[in-house]
Short mmCIF file of C-alpha atoms and ligand atoms in Angstrom, two decimals:
data_model
loop_
_atom_site.label_atom_id
_atom_site.label_comp_id
_atom_site.label_asym_id
_atom_site.label_seq_id
_atom_site.Cartn_x
_atom_site.Cartn_y
_atom_site.Cartn_z
CA UNK X 233 166.73 59.98 85.41
CA UNK X 234 162.97 59.25 85.61
CA UNK X 235 160.36 61.12 83.73
CA UNK X 236 156.54 60.73 84.20
CA UNK X 237 154.23 61.79 81.47
CA UNK X 238 150.46 62.73 81.77
CA UNK X 239 148.45 64.52 79.26
CA UNK X 240 144.79 64.72 78.39
CA UNK X 241 143.52 65.31 74.87
CA UNK X 242 146.45 63.54 73.15
CA UNK X 243 147.57 60.07 72.21
CA UNK X 244 150.17 59.12 74.77
CA UNK X 245 152.26 56.51 73.00
CA UNK X 246 153.82 58.74 70.26
CA UNK X 247 154.89 61.18 72.85
CA UNK X 248 156.50 58.52 75.07
CA UNK X 249 158.37 57.11 71.97
CA UNK X 250 159.60 60.64 71.04
CA UNK X 251 160.82 61.34 74.48
CA UNK X 252 162.60 57.92 74.68
CA UNK X 253 164.43 58.67 71.45
CA UNK X 254 165.33 62.26 72.62
CA UNK X 255 166.41 61.26 76.11
CA UNK X 256 167.82 57.69 75.70
CA UNK X 257 169.49 57.81 79.14
CA UNK X 258 165.98 58.38 80.89
CA UNK X 259 163.27 56.12 82.00
CA UNK X 260 160.10 57.65 80.50
CA UNK X 261 156.78 56.22 81.60
CA UNK X 262 153.06 57.21 81.39
CA UNK X 263 152.22 58.23 85.02
CA UNK X 264 149.93 55.80 86.81
CA UNK X 265 148.87 55.81 90.52
CA UNK X 266 151.59 54.41 92.60
CA UNK X 267 154.49 55.26 90.00
CA UNK X 268 157.97 55.28 91.41
CA UNK X 269 159.38 58.72 92.38
CA UNK X 270 160.35 60.75 89.26
CA UNK X 271 162.60 63.61 88.64
CA UNK X 272 160.60 65.37 85.97
CA UNK X 273 156.88 65.45 85.01
CA UNK X 274 155.80 66.37 81.53
CA UNK X 275 152.17 67.32 81.80
CA UNK X 276 149.06 68.85 80.18
CA UNK X 277 146.16 69.11 82.66
CA UNK X 278 147.27 66.12 84.82
CA UNK X 279 145.32 64.74 87.81
CA UNK X 280 146.06 66.33 91.17
CA UNK X 281 147.10 62.79 92.39
CA UNK X 282 150.17 62.97 90.26
CA UNK X 283 151.61 65.91 92.21
CA UNK X 284 150.37 64.56 95.52
CA UNK X 285 152.28 61.32 94.94
CA UNK X 286 155.42 63.00 93.37
CA UNK X 287 156.74 65.37 96.08
CA UNK X 288 160.32 65.21 94.88
CA UNK X 289 159.92 66.55 91.32
CA UNK X 290 162.73 68.84 90.20
CA UNK X 291 160.71 70.34 87.44
CA UNK X 292 157.15 70.32 85.96
CA UNK X 293 157.35 70.74 82.17
CA UNK X 294 153.96 72.06 80.89
CA UNK X 295 153.09 71.00 77.25
CA UNK X 296 151.67 74.39 76.41
CA UNK X 297 152.39 78.07 76.77
CA UNK X 298 149.74 78.85 79.32
CA UNK X 299 150.12 77.63 82.89
CA UNK X 300 146.89 79.07 84.37
CA UNK X 301 145.36 75.55 85.00
CA UNK X 302 148.60 74.25 86.45
CA UNK X 303 149.01 77.11 88.88
CA UNK X 304 145.54 76.32 90.31
CA UNK X 305 146.79 72.92 91.42
CA UNK X 306 148.89 71.99 94.47
CA UNK X 307 152.25 71.34 92.96
CA UNK X 308 155.50 70.49 94.87
CA UNK X 309 156.90 73.91 95.99
CA UNK X 310 160.51 73.18 95.01
CA UNK X 311 159.62 72.08 91.52
CA UNK X 312 160.45 74.57 88.77
CA UNK X 313 157.43 75.08 86.48
CA UNK X 314 158.48 75.53 82.78
CA UNK X 315 156.18 76.33 79.91
CA UNK X 316 156.65 75.98 76.15
CA UNK X 317 158.03 79.05 74.69
CA UNK X 318 157.13 79.28 71.00
CA UNK X 319 157.90 75.63 70.02
CA UNK X 320 156.21 76.26 66.64
CA UNK X 321 153.20 77.99 68.16
CA UNK X 322 154.22 81.55 67.38
CA UNK X 323 154.04 81.20 63.63
CA UNK X 324 150.67 79.48 63.93
CA UNK X 325 149.34 82.26 66.07
CA UNK X 326 150.68 84.84 63.57
CA UNK X 327 148.86 83.07 60.65
CA UNK X 328 145.64 82.87 62.71
CA UNK X 329 145.64 86.47 63.79
CA UNK X 330 146.70 87.94 60.40
CA UNK X 331 143.98 85.97 58.66
CA UNK X 332 141.34 87.32 61.13
CA UNK X 333 142.65 91.00 60.94
CA UNK X 334 142.67 90.84 57.12
CA UNK X 335 139.23 89.20 56.93
CA UNK X 336 137.89 92.15 59.00
CA UNK X 337 139.81 94.81 57.19
CA UNK X 338 138.79 93.60 53.75
CA UNK X 339 135.20 93.02 55.06
CA UNK X 340 135.29 89.41 53.94
CA UNK X 341 132.91 88.60 56.79
CA UNK X 342 130.35 90.95 55.22
CA UNK X 343 130.92 89.58 51.69
CA UNK X 344 130.49 85.98 52.99
CA UNK X 345 127.03 87.01 54.39
CA UNK X 346 126.13 88.83 51.13
CA UNK X 347 127.20 85.92 48.88
CA UNK X 348 125.15 83.54 51.15
CA UNK X 349 122.09 85.65 50.34
CA UNK X 350 122.91 85.78 46.63
CA UNK X 351 123.90 89.53 46.79
CA UNK X 352 126.62 90.97 44.51
CA UNK X 353 127.67 94.30 46.08
CA UNK X 354 130.92 96.26 46.38
CA UNK X 355 132.02 97.93 49.51
CA UNK X 356 134.09 101.16 49.74
CA UNK X 357 137.78 100.33 50.36
CA UNK X 358 138.82 101.03 53.94
CA UNK X 359 141.75 103.12 54.93
CA UNK X 360 144.59 101.31 56.66
CA UNK X 361 145.42 104.30 58.92
CA UNK X 362 141.80 103.96 60.34
CA UNK X 363 142.47 100.23 61.29
CA UNK X 364 144.94 100.32 64.16
CA UNK X 365 145.60 96.76 65.56
CA UNK X 366 146.22 96.69 69.33
CA UNK X 367 147.87 93.63 70.90
CA UNK X 368 147.49 92.95 74.57
CA UNK X 369 150.45 90.82 75.69
CA UNK X 370 153.76 91.42 74.13
CA UNK X 371 155.41 88.19 75.06
CA UNK X 372 156.62 85.35 72.87
CA UNK X 373 153.44 85.10 70.93
CA UNK X 374 152.37 88.76 70.97
CA UNK X 375 155.65 90.03 69.50
CA UNK X 376 155.70 87.39 66.68
CA UNK X 377 152.07 88.32 65.82
CA UNK X 378 153.04 92.05 65.80
CA UNK X 379 155.91 91.29 63.49
CA UNK X 380 153.48 89.55 61.09
CA UNK X 381 150.81 92.12 61.22
CA UNK X 382 153.34 94.83 60.51
CA UNK X 383 153.90 93.39 57.12
CA UNK X 384 150.43 94.53 56.15
CA UNK X 385 151.22 98.04 57.25
CA UNK X 386 148.39 98.48 59.85
CA UNK X 387 149.25 100.94 62.59
CA UNK X 388 150.34 98.84 65.54
CA UNK X 389 149.77 99.35 69.31
CA UNK X 390 150.81 97.02 72.13
CA UNK X 391 150.19 96.75 75.79
CA UNK X 392 152.26 94.76 78.47
CA UNK X 393 152.71 94.74 82.16
CA UNK X 394 156.15 96.23 82.09
CA UNK X 395 157.23 98.80 79.50
CA UNK X 396 158.44 97.25 76.21
CA UNK X 397 159.94 98.58 73.02
CA UNK X 398 158.83 96.83 69.80
CA UNK X 399 160.01 98.29 66.41
CA UNK X 400 157.13 99.90 64.51
CA UNK X 401 154.75 99.74 67.47
CA UNK X 402 153.36 102.24 69.85
CA UNK X 403 153.88 100.65 73.25
CA UNK X 404 151.80 101.16 76.37
CA UNK X 405 152.30 99.55 79.70
CA UNK X 406 150.48 98.99 83.04
CA UNK X 407 146.98 99.85 84.31
CA UNK X 408 147.60 103.61 83.95
CA UNK X 409 148.11 103.42 80.17
CA UNK X 410 145.47 100.86 79.45
CA UNK X 411 142.53 103.14 78.59
CA UNK X 412 144.86 105.25 76.22
CA UNK X 413 145.83 102.05 74.49
CA UNK X 414 142.20 100.96 74.08
CA UNK X 415 140.87 104.26 72.84
CA UNK X 416 143.20 104.19 69.70
CA UNK X 417 142.51 100.45 68.90
CA UNK X 418 140.17 99.24 66.18
CA UNK X 419 141.14 95.51 66.37
CA UNK X 420 141.85 94.14 69.78
CA UNK X 421 143.98 91.08 69.86
CA UNK X 422 144.28 89.28 73.30
CA UNK X 423 147.55 87.36 73.83
CA UNK X 424 147.78 87.70 77.65
CA UNK X 425 148.31 84.95 80.16
CA UNK X 426 145.35 84.25 82.39
CA UNK X 427 146.20 85.60 85.86
CA UNK X 428 144.09 87.27 88.57
CA UNK X 429 144.95 90.65 87.05
CA UNK X 430 143.83 89.68 83.55
CA UNK X 431 140.62 87.60 84.30
CA UNK X 432 137.65 89.40 82.82
CA UNK X 433 139.89 92.15 81.29
CA UNK X 434 137.70 92.41 78.24
CA UNK X 435 134.44 93.64 79.64
CA UNK X 436 131.72 96.15 78.90
CA UNK X 437 133.83 99.06 80.32
CA UNK X 438 137.10 98.20 78.49
CA UNK X 439 135.53 97.05 75.25
CA UNK X 440 133.37 100.10 75.31
CA UNK X 441 136.57 102.23 75.16
CA UNK X 442 137.55 100.84 71.79
CA UNK X 443 137.04 102.83 68.63
CA UNK X 444 133.53 102.59 67.28
CA UNK X 445 133.01 99.51 64.97
CA UNK X 446 135.86 97.58 66.51
CA UNK X 447 136.75 94.01 66.45
CA UNK X 448 137.88 91.61 69.05
CA UNK X 449 140.28 88.62 68.55
CA UNK X 450 140.61 86.39 71.64
CA UNK X 451 143.34 83.63 71.17
CA UNK X 452 144.48 83.60 74.83
CA UNK X 453 141.99 82.21 77.36
CA UNK X 454 138.21 82.27 77.57
CA UNK X 455 138.13 83.78 81.00
CA UNK X 456 139.71 87.03 79.72
CA UNK X 457 136.43 87.88 78.31
CA UNK X 458 133.02 88.59 79.96
CA UNK X 459 131.04 86.93 77.29
CA UNK X 460 127.71 88.56 77.93
CA UNK X 461 129.35 91.98 77.70
CA UNK X 462 130.79 91.17 74.36
CA UNK X 463 127.29 90.05 73.04
CA UNK X 464 125.68 93.28 74.37
CA UNK X 465 128.27 95.50 72.61
CA UNK X 466 127.98 93.52 69.35
CA UNK X 467 124.24 93.77 69.49
CA UNK X 468 124.16 97.55 70.22
CA UNK X 469 126.58 98.04 67.19
CA UNK X 470 129.61 99.44 69.11
CA UNK X 471 131.56 96.28 68.11
CA UNK X 472 131.41 95.06 64.58
CA UNK X 473 132.73 91.50 64.98
CA UNK X 474 134.68 88.98 67.15
CA UNK X 475 136.84 85.97 66.34
CA UNK X 476 137.02 83.74 69.42
CA UNK X 477 139.28 80.72 69.75
CA UNK X 478 138.94 80.15 73.40
CA UNK X 479 135.94 80.07 75.82
CA UNK X 480 135.13 80.00 79.50
CA UNK X 481 133.69 76.48 78.94
CA UNK X 482 135.39 74.30 76.38
CA UNK X 483 134.00 72.64 74.34
CA UNK X 484 131.56 75.52 73.85
CA UNK X 485 128.27 74.34 75.37
CA UNK X 486 125.45 73.50 73.09
CA UNK X 487 122.98 76.42 72.76
CA UNK X 488 125.57 78.99 73.70
CA UNK X 489 124.80 82.31 71.95
CA UNK X 490 128.25 82.29 70.25
CA UNK X 491 127.38 79.28 68.05
CA UNK X 492 124.91 81.23 66.01
CA UNK X 493 125.68 84.96 66.47
CA UNK X 494 126.09 86.53 63.06
CA UNK X 495 129.03 88.68 64.23
CA UNK X 496 130.92 85.92 66.01
CA UNK X 497 133.41 83.46 64.40
CA UNK X 498 134.40 80.66 66.66
CA UNK X 499 137.17 78.08 66.41
CA UNK X 500 137.74 75.15 68.85
CA UNK X 501 140.96 76.27 70.73
CA UNK X 502 143.17 75.63 67.71
CA UNK X 503 144.85 78.88 66.89
CA UNK X 504 148.34 77.60 67.95
CA UNK X 505 148.59 73.86 68.59
CA UNK X 506 151.29 72.11 70.66
CA UNK X 507 153.44 70.36 67.98
CA UNK X 508 154.91 67.06 69.14
CA UNK X 509 158.47 67.09 67.47
CA UNK X 510 159.14 70.79 68.39
CA UNK X 511 157.82 70.39 71.92
CA UNK X 512 159.71 67.09 72.63
CA UNK X 513 162.96 68.72 71.35
CA UNK X 514 162.42 71.85 73.54
CA UNK X 515 161.43 69.97 76.63
CA UNK X 516 164.19 67.41 76.29
CA UNK X 517 166.69 70.20 75.78
CA UNK X 518 165.54 72.05 78.84
CA UNK X 519 165.72 68.83 80.94
CA UNK X 520 169.33 68.27 79.86
CA UNK X 521 170.13 71.92 80.51
CA UNK X 522 168.58 71.69 84.01
CA UNK X 523 170.61 68.49 84.71
CA UNK X 524 173.76 70.46 83.80
CA UNK X 525 172.71 73.37 86.13
CA UNK X 526 172.25 75.76 83.16
CA UNK X 527 169.68 78.50 82.94
CA UNK X 528 166.63 77.81 80.69
CA UNK X 529 163.89 79.91 79.02
CA UNK X 530 160.19 79.66 79.93
CA UNK X 531 160.64 79.34 83.77
CA UNK X 532 157.26 80.41 85.28
CA UNK X 533 157.21 82.98 88.09
CA UNK X 534 154.67 81.49 90.40
CA UNK X 535 153.88 84.85 92.10
CA UNK X 536 153.49 86.74 88.82
CA UNK X 537 151.29 83.89 87.47
CA UNK X 538 153.04 83.47 84.18
P1 NDP K 50 154.35 85.39 77.52
O1 NDP K 50 154.41 85.02 79.01
O2 NDP K 50 155.56 85.16 76.71
O3 NDP K 50 153.85 86.83 77.35
C1 NDP K 50 152.92 87.32 78.13
C2 NDP K 50 152.73 88.81 77.97
O4 NDP K 50 151.54 89.37 78.60
C3 NDP K 50 153.87 89.68 78.30
O5 NDP K 50 154.17 90.74 77.45
C4 NDP K 50 153.38 90.34 79.75
O6 NDP K 50 153.91 91.50 80.06
C5 NDP K 50 151.94 90.54 79.41
N1 NDP K 50 151.11 90.61 80.59
C6 NDP K 50 150.96 89.66 81.61
N2 NDP K 50 150.21 90.09 82.60
C7 NDP K 50 149.83 91.31 82.28
C8 NDP K 50 149.06 92.42 82.80
N3 NDP K 50 148.49 92.21 84.02
N4 NDP K 50 148.83 93.48 82.20
C9 NDP K 50 149.47 93.73 80.96
N5 NDP K 50 150.24 92.85 80.36
C10 NDP K 50 150.45 91.65 81.00
O7 NDP K 50 153.20 84.42 76.94
P2 NDP K 50 153.03 83.86 75.44
O8 NDP K 50 153.12 84.98 74.56
O9 NDP K 50 153.84 82.65 75.23
O10 NDP K 50 151.53 83.30 75.52
C11 NDP K 50 150.43 84.08 75.90
C12 NDP K 50 149.07 83.35 76.28
O11 NDP K 50 148.63 82.81 74.95
C13 NDP K 50 149.31 82.06 77.04
O12 NDP K 50 149.45 82.41 78.49
C14 NDP K 50 148.17 81.18 76.72
O13 NDP K 50 147.16 81.46 77.65
C15 NDP K 50 147.73 81.67 75.29
N6 NDP K 50 147.97 80.65 74.29
C16 NDP K 50 146.81 80.31 73.64
C17 NDP K 50 146.89 79.33 72.64
C18 NDP K 50 145.71 78.90 71.80
O14 NDP K 50 145.82 77.90 71.06
N7 NDP K 50 144.60 79.63 71.82
C19 NDP K 50 148.17 78.65 72.36
C20 NDP K 50 149.29 79.12 73.16
C21 NDP K 50 149.15 80.13 74.09
P3 NDP K 50 155.60 91.75 80.33
O15 NDP K 50 156.13 91.74 78.99
O16 NDP K 50 155.58 93.01 80.99
O17 NDP K 50 155.96 90.54 81.11
C1 OXD K 51 148.58 76.65 75.29
C2 OXD K 51 147.36 76.46 74.64
O1 OXD K 51 148.58 77.39 76.27
O2 OXD K 51 147.47 75.41 73.79
O3 OXD K 51 149.73 76.29 74.89
O4 OXD K 51 146.41 76.99 74.98
#
């Protein structure tokens, strides 16, 4: 069995060594132009030339949860596209989102600003019932985040494409229930995949439907958000704050308004990192299962886009 590996933004050698240990029967090589035909490609944002030169791949193993960039490429049509499901990312996402929700609920963002100005002032405690958290996307990550947020007893709402039942959560589904979901949400968390249906889903109209003084937490993809609409709603006071981990252009360009906006907190696409050991174990396990002809989790539906 031959496996080619191609990933940007990571050191290649430790990944190759880990795959060679996990799959001793396989020949695992970093992809180079002209490489011999392989059975599997393990990739994160690879060059198009890899797929053009590897028409016989059985499967493409994406080293992340989101496959939006991969689905924009020309890939061999028979190759199954497989994404990471959880692989240690769900708990990281739960930590990140809980931290942001609690920071807003306890007004730590306001205390941080006060302290920076040498001001000692108390704020009236908020009522949890007035702080419903609404999660868009109830998949692997959204459900784990919901479970974690539930421990802090915030009212929970969730929205997905098809109807879901999540204990302790009021669930909404589809375009027809979207506005109702938004209208009762005070903290909007985006954990949707980026697809033609979800591109620009957070815009002036939809964010304008949230409860007054709402917050936005985007940990999915930058293109879910119309950035200038968010700034307008923060500036006119409808929105009280935003925590953004992902952006239309990454790294965030110098001079972008988010860098200095007093109501925006940014992080460099780090809310849930791909972890090497967990990912190698998961991908190797799936390759072996595919070789045995067994079903695996995380197979992407190319038509659905996730
Ligand atoms: P899943 O595929 O497991 O879940 C996707 C969820 O979104 C499902 O509940 C699905 O609905 C819902 N959904 C999809 N399309 C729509 C739509 N048009 N309307 C309403 N709901 C929709 O994905 P994951 O939870 O694993 O990951 C989510 C995203 O998080 C990834 O695609 C990636 O972009 C992002 N991510 C970001 C990271 C970061 O570091 N910032 C790290 C990892 C992931 P249904 O249940 O009906 O199928
Ligand atoms: C992912 C990511 O999709 O890191 O896994 O953004």
